[in-house]
Amino acid sequence: MSLAKRIIPCLDVKDGQTVKGTHFVNLRQAGDPVELGKRYSEENADELVFLDITASYEGRKTFTDMVKRVATEISIPFTVGGGINELSDVDRMLAAGADKVSINSAALRRPELINEVARHFGSQVCVVAIDAKEEDGQWYCYLKGGRERTDRTLLEWASEAADRGAGEILFTSMDHDGVKHGFANQTLARLSDSLSIPVIASGGAGSMEDFRDAFVIGKSDAALAASVFHYGEIAIPALKRYLREQSINVRI
């Protein structure tokens, strides 16, 4: 039997609160991240992702305290990201109770960071997040929470990240983010076919069928979503029952 597919709620945290937007902007409140994390753990989510989306110095302090509080309330693995720029940041998050870290802009600026994290803490700790947007048939990677385009393209950057020791790739389609019309499945499939490490789909979940398609068409190993879970549009237990009915191996 194939490895179980994972369902991962994502909590974008700003000033100690969970927020959610569309296309990375127009943020609105979605609740207390510790309470939401606890709820998702109880609902049998497979993992959680917490992202400090502003990651200023003060935000980091708030965020570290939140990570400690989350760690005492949940019983599933969780990944934290936002403002992870050097090994001391990774060390601080793991010491606070996180299982993995997600690095994005810092890795694009200095790819050696991936090697360093993998060497010091193990590849399983290192998630490389890639925010990308399609332009003229090519997917370009973006820095700073989608604010700044780079010349790096999705497939070649993901491949380099894997070669440098990333444990998995978290790919967010900026065009699909918050729109709820489905994931970027064709691109996900190309990514999954070209890499030997797991790929997490992000951006576009609006229905249970969208999750099914991310696994069947997109060939992803995990699917991440935010607003459909935060606002009660999809319940994780019901989603997992649906996926089982569609012959997709998930942990109930």
CSV table of N, CA, C and O in Angstrom, one decimal, residues 114 132 158 203 214:
chain,number,residue,atom,x,y,z
A,114,ILE,N,20.0,25.7,2.9
A,114,ILE,CA,19.4,24.3,2.9
A,114,ILE,C,20.4,23.2,3.3
A,114,ILE,O,20.0,22.4,4.1
A,132,ALA,N,5.1,30.6,-6.2
A,132,ALA,CA,5.4,30.8,-7.6
A,132,ALA,C,4.1,31.2,-8.3
A,132,ALA,O,3.0,31.0,-7.9
A,158,ALA,N,13.2,23.9,-7.3
A,158,ALA,CA,12.8,22.8,-6.5
A,158,ALA,C,13.8,21.6,-6.6
A,158,ALA,O,14.1,21.0,-5.6
A,203,GLY,N,-2.6,26.2,-2.1
A,203,GLY,CA,-3.2,27.3,-2.9
A,203,GLY,C,-4.3,26.7,-3.8
A,203,GLY,O,-4.1,26.1,-4.8
A,214,ALA,N,-5.8,16.9,-6.2
A,214,ALA,CA,-4.4,17.2,-5.9
A,214,ALA,C,-3.6,15.9,-5.7
A,214,ALA,O,-2.5,15.9,-6.1
